[in-house]
JSON list of C-alpha atoms in Angstrom, two decimals:
[
{"chain": "A", "resi": 167, "resn": "UNK", "atom": "CA", "xyz": [104.86, 47.76, 225.90]},
{"chain": "A", "resi": 168, "resn": "UNK", "atom": "CA", "xyz": [108.26, 47.29, 225.82]},
{"chain": "A", "resi": 169, "resn": "UNK", "atom": "CA", "xyz": [110.84, 49.32, 227.89]},
{"chain": "A", "resi": 170, "resn": "UNK", "atom": "CA", "xyz": [112.34, 53.22, 225.65]},
{"chain": "A", "resi": 171, "resn": "UNK", "atom": "CA", "xyz": [114.30, 55.62, 226.61]},
{"chain": "A", "resi": 172, "resn": "UNK", "atom": "CA", "xyz": [116.06, 59.11, 224.95]},
{"chain": "A", "resi": 173, "resn": "UNK", "atom": "CA", "xyz": [119.89, 57.45, 224.73]},
{"chain": "A", "resi": 174, "resn": "UNK", "atom": "CA", "xyz": [121.28, 60.95, 222.32]},
{"chain": "A", "resi": 175, "resn": "UNK", "atom": "CA", "xyz": [120.06, 64.55, 221.27]},
{"chain": "A", "resi": 176, "resn": "UNK", "atom": "CA", "xyz": [122.37, 64.57, 218.79]},
{"chain": "A", "resi": 177, "resn": "UNK", "atom": "CA", "xyz": [121.83, 62.57, 216.68]},
{"chain": "A", "resi": 178, "resn": "UNK", "atom": "CA", "xyz": [118.32, 61.92, 218.92]},
{"chain": "A", "resi": 179, "resn": "UNK", "atom": "CA", "xyz": [118.64, 58.30, 219.16]},
{"chain": "A", "resi": 180, "resn": "UNK", "atom": "CA", "xyz": [116.39, 55.93, 221.40]},
{"chain": "A", "resi": 181, "resn": "UNK", "atom": "CA", "xyz": [116.71, 53.23, 222.76]},
{"chain": "A", "resi": 182, "resn": "UNK", "atom": "CA", "xyz": [113.91, 50.19, 222.98]},
{"chain": "A", "resi": 183, "resn": "UNK", "atom": "CA", "xyz": [114.30, 47.04, 225.24]},
{"chain": "A", "resi": 184, "resn": "UNK", "atom": "CA", "xyz": [111.72, 44.14, 222.85]},
{"chain": "A", "resi": 185, "resn": "UNK", "atom": "CA", "xyz": [111.37, 41.03, 225.18]},
{"chain": "A", "resi": 186, "resn": "UNK", "atom": "CA", "xyz": [110.22, 37.39, 222.99]},
{"chain": "A", "resi": 187, "resn": "UNK", "atom": "CA", "xyz": [107.60, 35.74, 224.58]},
{"chain": "A", "resi": 188, "resn": "UNK", "atom": "CA", "xyz": [108.44, 32.12, 225.67]},
{"chain": "A", "resi": 189, "resn": "UNK", "atom": "CA", "xyz": [111.23, 31.88, 223.88]},
{"chain": "A", "resi": 190, "resn": "UNK", "atom": "CA", "xyz": [109.43, 33.94, 220.35]},
{"chain": "A", "resi": 191, "resn": "UNK", "atom": "CA", "xyz": [110.20, 37.23, 218.91]},
{"chain": "A", "resi": 192, "resn": "UNK", "atom": "CA", "xyz": [107.20, 39.81, 219.82]},
{"chain": "A", "resi": 193, "resn": "UNK", "atom": "CA", "xyz": [105.83, 40.81, 215.85]},
{"chain": "A", "resi": 194, "resn": "UNK", "atom": "CA", "xyz": [107.41, 44.21, 216.88]},
{"chain": "A", "resi": 195, "resn": "UNK", "atom": "CA", "xyz": [110.77, 42.90, 216.74]},
{"chain": "A", "resi": 196, "resn": "UNK", "atom": "CA", "xyz": [110.28, 41.46, 213.37]},
{"chain": "A", "resi": 197, "resn": "UNK", "atom": "CA", "xyz": [108.24, 44.12, 211.80]},
{"chain": "A", "resi": 198, "resn": "UNK", "atom": "CA", "xyz": [111.35, 46.23, 213.34]},
{"chain": "A", "resi": 199, "resn": "UNK", "atom": "CA", "xyz": [113.78, 43.84, 211.59]},
{"chain": "A", "resi": 200, "resn": "UNK", "atom": "CA", "xyz": [111.80, 43.62, 208.09]},
{"chain": "A", "resi": 201, "resn": "UNK", "atom": "CA", "xyz": [111.81, 47.24, 207.93]},
{"chain": "A", "resi": 202, "resn": "UNK", "atom": "CA", "xyz": [114.33, 48.80, 209.86]},
{"chain": "A", "resi": 203, "resn": "UNK", "atom": "CA", "xyz": [112.46, 51.22, 211.12]},
{"chain": "A", "resi": 204, "resn": "UNK", "atom": "CA", "xyz": [109.36, 52.57, 213.50]},
{"chain": "A", "resi": 205, "resn": "UNK", "atom": "CA", "xyz": [108.28, 54.75, 215.73]},
{"chain": "A", "resi": 206, "resn": "UNK", "atom": "CA", "xyz": [108.01, 55.03, 219.02]},
{"chain": "A", "resi": 207, "resn": "UNK", "atom": "CA", "xyz": [104.42, 55.93, 220.32]},
{"chain": "A", "resi": 208, "resn": "UNK", "atom": "CA", "xyz": [104.10, 58.49, 223.74]},
{"chain": "A", "resi": 209, "resn": "UNK", "atom": "CA", "xyz": [101.56, 57.58, 226.21]},
{"chain": "A", "resi": 210, "resn": "UNK", "atom": "CA", "xyz": [99.58, 59.77, 228.90]},
{"chain": "A", "resi": 211, "resn": "UNK", "atom": "CA", "xyz": [96.77, 58.27, 231.20]},
{"chain": "A", "resi": 212, "resn": "UNK", "atom": "CA", "xyz": [94.15, 59.25, 228.26]},
{"chain": "A", "resi": 213, "resn": "UNK", "atom": "CA", "xyz": [96.21, 56.18, 226.12]},
{"chain": "A", "resi": 214, "resn": "UNK", "atom": "CA", "xyz": [97.22, 54.07, 229.41]},
{"chain": "A", "resi": 215, "resn": "UNK", "atom": "CA", "xyz": [94.21, 51.38, 229.18]},
{"chain": "A", "resi": 216, "resn": "UNK", "atom": "CA", "xyz": [94.31, 51.53, 225.08]},
{"chain": "A", "resi": 217, "resn": "UNK", "atom": "CA", "xyz": [98.18, 50.46, 225.61]},
{"chain": "A", "resi": 218, "resn": "UNK", "atom": "CA", "xyz": [97.25, 47.43, 227.66]},
{"chain": "A", "resi": 219, "resn": "UNK", "atom": "CA", "xyz": [95.25, 46.36, 225.08]},
{"chain": "A", "resi": 220, "resn": "UNK", "atom": "CA", "xyz": [98.00, 47.08, 222.77]},
{"chain": "A", "resi": 221, "resn": "UNK", "atom": "CA", "xyz": [100.19, 44.49, 224.46]},
{"chain": "A", "resi": 222, "resn": "UNK", "atom": "CA", "xyz": [98.36, 41.75, 224.16]},
{"chain": "A", "resi": 223, "resn": "UNK", "atom": "CA", "xyz": [100.00, 38.30, 222.52]},
{"chain": "A", "resi": 224, "resn": "UNK", "atom": "CA", "xyz": [97.72, 39.08, 219.73]},
{"chain": "A", "resi": 225, "resn": "UNK", "atom": "CA", "xyz": [98.28, 36.78, 216.13]},
{"chain": "A", "resi": 226, "resn": "UNK", "atom": "CA", "xyz": [100.28, 38.38, 214.23]},
{"chain": "A", "resi": 227, "resn": "UNK", "atom": "CA", "xyz": [97.04, 38.98, 211.84]},
{"chain": "A", "resi": 228, "resn": "UNK", "atom": "CA", "xyz": [95.48, 41.14, 214.19]},
{"chain": "A", "resi": 229, "resn": "UNK", "atom": "CA", "xyz": [96.03, 45.36, 213.83]},
{"chain": "A", "resi": 230, "resn": "UNK", "atom": "CA", "xyz": [96.10, 46.36, 217.76]},
{"chain": "A", "resi": 231, "resn": "UNK", "atom": "CA", "xyz": [96.42, 49.63, 216.68]},
{"chain": "A", "resi": 232, "resn": "UNK", "atom": "CA", "xyz": [92.54, 49.41, 215.19]},
{"chain": "A", "resi": 233, "resn": "UNK", "atom": "CA", "xyz": [91.35, 46.80, 218.10]},
{"chain": "A", "resi": 234, "resn": "UNK", "atom": "CA", "xyz": [92.21, 49.27, 220.60]},
{"chain": "A", "resi": 235, "resn": "UNK", "atom": "CA", "xyz": [90.28, 51.76, 219.82]},
{"chain": "A", "resi": 236, "resn": "UNK", "atom": "CA", "xyz": [92.91, 53.74, 218.51]},
{"chain": "A", "resi": 237, "resn": "UNK", "atom": "CA", "xyz": [93.66, 55.84, 214.89]},
{"chain": "A", "resi": 238, "resn": "UNK", "atom": "CA", "xyz": [96.19, 55.10, 212.91]},
{"chain": "A", "resi": 239, "resn": "UNK", "atom": "CA", "xyz": [98.00, 57.74, 211.52]},
{"chain": "A", "resi": 240, "resn": "UNK", "atom": "CA", "xyz": [100.33, 57.52, 208.29]},
{"chain": "A", "resi": 241, "resn": "UNK", "atom": "CA", "xyz": [103.84, 58.99, 209.96]},
{"chain": "A", "resi": 242, "resn": "UNK", "atom": "CA", "xyz": [105.09, 61.16, 207.02]},
{"chain": "A", "resi": 243, "resn": "UNK", "atom": "CA", "xyz": [108.97, 60.48, 206.91]},
{"chain": "A", "resi": 244, "resn": "UNK", "atom": "CA", "xyz": [109.74, 56.58, 207.93]},
{"chain": "A", "resi": 245, "resn": "UNK", "atom": "CA", "xyz": [106.73, 53.18, 206.61]},
{"chain": "A", "resi": 246, "resn": "UNK", "atom": "CA", "xyz": [104.97, 52.45, 209.31]},
{"chain": "A", "resi": 247, "resn": "UNK", "atom": "CA", "xyz": [102.35, 54.03, 211.00]},
{"chain": "A", "resi": 248, "resn": "UNK", "atom": "CA", "xyz": [101.74, 56.01, 213.79]},
{"chain": "A", "resi": 249, "resn": "UNK", "atom": "CA", "xyz": [98.78, 56.33, 216.71]},
{"chain": "A", "resi": 250, "resn": "UNK", "atom": "CA", "xyz": [96.87, 59.49, 216.01]},
{"chain": "A", "resi": 251, "resn": "UNK", "atom": "CA", "xyz": [95.96, 60.08, 219.50]},
{"chain": "A", "resi": 252, "resn": "UNK", "atom": "CA", "xyz": [99.45, 59.75, 221.44]},
{"chain": "A", "resi": 253, "resn": "UNK", "atom": "CA", "xyz": [100.83, 63.51, 222.90]},
{"chain": "A", "resi": 254, "resn": "UNK", "atom": "CA", "xyz": [104.26, 63.04, 221.07]},
{"chain": "A", "resi": 255, "resn": "UNK", "atom": "CA", "xyz": [105.32, 60.15, 218.51]},
{"chain": "A", "resi": 256, "resn": "UNK", "atom": "CA", "xyz": [109.39, 59.77, 217.05]},
{"chain": "A", "resi": 257, "resn": "UNK", "atom": "CA", "xyz": [109.48, 58.12, 213.59]},
{"chain": "A", "resi": 258, "resn": "UNK", "atom": "CA", "xyz": [112.52, 56.04, 213.88]},
{"chain": "A", "resi": 259, "resn": "UNK", "atom": "CA", "xyz": [114.82, 54.17, 211.61]},
{"chain": "A", "resi": 260, "resn": "UNK", "atom": "CA", "xyz": [117.02, 51.25, 213.19]},
{"chain": "A", "resi": 261, "resn": "UNK", "atom": "CA", "xyz": [120.91, 52.79, 213.23]},
{"chain": "A", "resi": 262, "resn": "UNK", "atom": "CA", "xyz": [121.54, 49.10, 215.35]},
{"chain": "A", "resi": 263, "resn": "UNK", "atom": "CA", "xyz": [120.24, 46.10, 216.69]},
{"chain": "A", "resi": 264, "resn": "UNK", "atom": "CA", "xyz": [122.23, 44.01, 219.58]},
{"chain": "A", "resi": 265, "resn": "UNK", "atom": "CA", "xyz": [121.15, 40.76, 220.80]},
{"chain": "A", "resi": 266, "resn": "UNK", "atom": "CA", "xyz": [120.54, 38.66, 223.19]},
{"chain": "A", "resi": 267, "resn": "UNK", "atom": "CA", "xyz": [118.68, 35.78, 223.59]},
{"chain": "A", "resi": 268, "resn": "UNK", "atom": "CA", "xyz": [114.92, 36.11, 223.78]},
{"chain": "A", "resi": 269, "resn": "UNK", "atom": "CA", "xyz": [115.61, 39.82, 223.59]},
{"chain": "A", "resi": 270, "resn": "UNK", "atom": "CA", "xyz": [117.19, 42.75, 221.54]},
{"chain": "A", "resi": 271, "resn": "UNK", "atom": "CA", "xyz": [118.00, 46.29, 221.91]},
{"chain": "A", "resi": 272, "resn": "UNK", "atom": "CA", "xyz": [116.94, 48.14, 219.23]},
{"chain": "A", "resi": 273, "resn": "UNK", "atom": "CA", "xyz": [118.71, 51.86, 218.88]},
{"chain": "A", "resi": 274, "resn": "UNK", "atom": "CA", "xyz": [116.95, 54.17, 215.96]},
{"chain": "A", "resi": 275, "resn": "UNK", "atom": "CA", "xyz": [117.61, 57.27, 215.20]},
{"chain": "A", "resi": 276, "resn": "UNK", "atom": "CA", "xyz": [114.96, 60.08, 215.21]},
{"chain": "A", "resi": 277, "resn": "UNK", "atom": "CA", "xyz": [114.36, 61.41, 211.55]},
{"chain": "A", "resi": 278, "resn": "UNK", "atom": "CA", "xyz": [110.88, 63.03, 212.48]},
{"chain": "A", "resi": 279, "resn": "UNK", "atom": "CA", "xyz": [109.11, 64.23, 215.73]},
{"chain": "A", "resi": 280, "resn": "UNK", "atom": "CA", "xyz": [105.34, 64.74, 216.55]},
{"chain": "A", "resi": 281, "resn": "UNK", "atom": "CA", "xyz": [104.01, 66.64, 219.23]},
{"chain": "A", "resi": 282, "resn": "UNK", "atom": "CA", "xyz": [100.64, 68.29, 220.01]},
{"chain": "A", "resi": 283, "resn": "UNK", "atom": "CA", "xyz": [100.56, 71.70, 220.25]},
{"chain": "A", "resi": 284, "resn": "UNK", "atom": "CA", "xyz": [98.37, 71.59, 223.71]},
{"chain": "A", "resi": 285, "resn": "UNK", "atom": "CA", "xyz": [101.25, 70.09, 224.77]},
{"chain": "A", "resi": 286, "resn": "UNK", "atom": "CA", "xyz": [103.95, 72.40, 223.84]},
{"chain": "A", "resi": 287, "resn": "UNK", "atom": "CA", "xyz": [104.95, 76.40, 225.83]},
{"chain": "A", "resi": 288, "resn": "UNK", "atom": "CA", "xyz": [103.68, 79.19, 224.00]},
{"chain": "A", "resi": 289, "resn": "UNK", "atom": "CA", "xyz": [106.77, 79.34, 221.65]},
{"chain": "A", "resi": 290, "resn": "UNK", "atom": "CA", "xyz": [106.14, 76.11, 221.06]},
{"chain": "A", "resi": 291, "resn": "UNK", "atom": "CA", "xyz": [109.59, 75.31, 221.50]},
{"chain": "A", "resi": 292, "resn": "UNK", "atom": "CA", "xyz": [109.76, 72.85, 224.70]},
{"chain": "A", "resi": 293, "resn": "UNK", "atom": "CA", "xyz": [106.97, 70.29, 226.24]},
{"chain": "A", "resi": 294, "resn": "UNK", "atom": "CA", "xyz": [105.58, 71.81, 229.01]},
{"chain": "A", "resi": 295, "resn": "UNK", "atom": "CA", "xyz": [105.68, 69.56, 232.16]},
{"chain": "A", "resi": 296, "resn": "UNK", "atom": "CA", "xyz": [102.02, 71.09, 233.23]},
{"chain": "A", "resi": 297, "resn": "UNK", "atom": "CA", "xyz": [100.40, 69.70, 229.95]},
{"chain": "A", "resi": 298, "resn": "UNK", "atom": "CA", "xyz": [102.33, 66.22, 229.34]},
{"chain": "A", "resi": 299, "resn": "UNK", "atom": "CA", "xyz": [102.71, 64.44, 231.45]},
{"chain": "A", "resi": 300, "resn": "UNK", "atom": "CA", "xyz": [104.09, 60.56, 229.86]},
{"chain": "A", "resi": 301, "resn": "UNK", "atom": "CA", "xyz": [103.49, 57.69, 231.82]},
{"chain": "A", "resi": 302, "resn": "UNK", "atom": "CA", "xyz": [106.65, 55.63, 232.00]},
{"chain": "A", "resi": 303, "resn": "UNK", "atom": "CA", "xyz": [106.89, 51.47, 232.99]},
{"chain": "A", "resi": 304, "resn": "UNK", "atom": "CA", "xyz": [109.01, 50.60, 235.67]},
{"chain": "A", "resi": 305, "resn": "UNK", "atom": "CA", "xyz": [109.13, 47.36, 235.90]},
{"chain": "A", "resi": 306, "resn": "UNK", "atom": "CA", "xyz": [105.91, 44.19, 235.01]},
{"chain": "A", "resi": 307, "resn": "UNK", "atom": "CA", "xyz": [102.85, 46.13, 235.72]},
{"chain": "A", "resi": 308, "resn": "UNK", "atom": "CA", "xyz": [104.37, 48.96, 237.73]},
{"chain": "A", "resi": 309, "resn": "UNK", "atom": "CA", "xyz": [104.39, 52.37, 236.05]},
{"chain": "A", "resi": 310, "resn": "UNK", "atom": "CA", "xyz": [104.63, 56.06, 236.73]},
{"chain": "A", "resi": 311, "resn": "UNK", "atom": "CA", "xyz": [103.16, 59.50, 236.56]},
{"chain": "A", "resi": 312, "resn": "UNK", "atom": "CA", "xyz": [105.75, 62.80, 235.02]},
{"chain": "A", "resi": 313, "resn": "UNK", "atom": "CA", "xyz": [103.31, 64.72, 237.29]},
{"chain": "A", "resi": 314, "resn": "UNK", "atom": "CA", "xyz": [105.70, 66.62, 239.85]},
{"chain": "A", "resi": 315, "resn": "UNK", "atom": "CA", "xyz": [108.98, 67.44, 237.83]},
{"chain": "A", "resi": 316, "resn": "UNK", "atom": "CA", "xyz": [111.20, 69.98, 238.91]},
{"chain": "A", "resi": 317, "resn": "UNK", "atom": "CA", "xyz": [114.47, 71.85, 237.86]},
{"chain": "A", "resi": 318, "resn": "UNK", "atom": "CA", "xyz": [117.44, 70.46, 239.23]},
{"chain": "A", "resi": 319, "resn": "UNK", "atom": "CA", "xyz": [121.12, 72.42, 238.35]},
{"chain": "A", "resi": 320, "resn": "UNK", "atom": "CA", "xyz": [124.55, 72.65, 239.24]},
{"chain": "A", "resi": 321, "resn": "UNK", "atom": "CA", "xyz": [125.26, 75.41, 241.43]},
{"chain": "A", "resi": 322, "resn": "UNK", "atom": "CA", "xyz": [127.47, 78.47, 240.24]},
{"chain": "A", "resi": 323, "resn": "UNK", "atom": "CA", "xyz": [130.84, 77.26, 242.55]},
{"chain": "A", "resi": 324, "resn": "UNK", "atom": "CA", "xyz": [130.84, 73.94, 240.96]},
{"chain": "A", "resi": 325, "resn": "UNK", "atom": "CA", "xyz": [131.26, 75.54, 237.74]},
{"chain": "A", "resi": 326, "resn": "UNK", "atom": "CA", "xyz": [134.30, 75.99, 237.86]},
{"chain": "A", "resi": 327, "resn": "UNK", "atom": "CA", "xyz": [135.71, 73.48, 238.80]},
{"chain": "A", "resi": 328, "resn": "UNK", "atom": "CA", "xyz": [134.45, 71.21, 235.77]},
{"chain": "A", "resi": 329, "resn": "UNK", "atom": "CA", "xyz": [136.89, 70.30, 232.90]},
{"chain": "A", "resi": 330, "resn": "UNK", "atom": "CA", "xyz": [137.19, 73.36, 230.31]},
{"chain": "A", "resi": 331, "resn": "UNK", "atom": "CA", "xyz": [135.88, 75.73, 233.62]},
{"chain": "A", "resi": 332, "resn": "UNK", "atom": "CA", "xyz": [138.09, 78.91, 234.33]},
{"chain": "A", "resi": 333, "resn": "UNK", "atom": "CA", "xyz": [140.09, 76.73, 236.74]},
{"chain": "A", "resi": 334, "resn": "UNK", "atom": "CA", "xyz": [140.99, 73.91, 234.40]},
{"chain": "A", "resi": 335, "resn": "UNK", "atom": "CA", "xyz": [141.70, 75.97, 231.53]},
{"chain": "A", "resi": 336, "resn": "UNK", "atom": "CA", "xyz": [145.75, 76.59, 230.76]},
{"chain": "A", "resi": 337, "resn": "UNK", "atom": "CA", "xyz": [147.04, 79.29, 231.58]},
{"chain": "A", "resi": 338, "resn": "UNK", "atom": "CA", "xyz": [147.73, 80.89, 227.95]}
]
């Protein structure tokens, strides 16, 4: 129940925004500091209720995954577990942690990615938007689904004006 985004694709880096509760660091943040590893589990509508259960302020000894009725699955590259029901999960190693009062930003390098086969295009290379529609947190208790994706490409006439384009290359 924190904010996350993809920060870079080469190298593959994700960024987490983790805020403490009432001045106390979340277990997630403490575990990331201790192990230097973590897993980001993507959520779709089928997992949204379990996601909210996992967001509760349980004591450290409570396993939120099991409490929510989800299945912990061993990760392959990191010691953390991932959620078996998640359509997509990123196994990560900490690259850097940036601290502020009562919050931290964690940059993690993705060392392995798991995507359910039924979320991929027929070639198995790209996520198929019609098959997988993750939800994202906007703020507080407000979320959005990705059920209206579209392609927005640069018009051809702009490509010539870009750095490295034909009009901007030095004469030989």
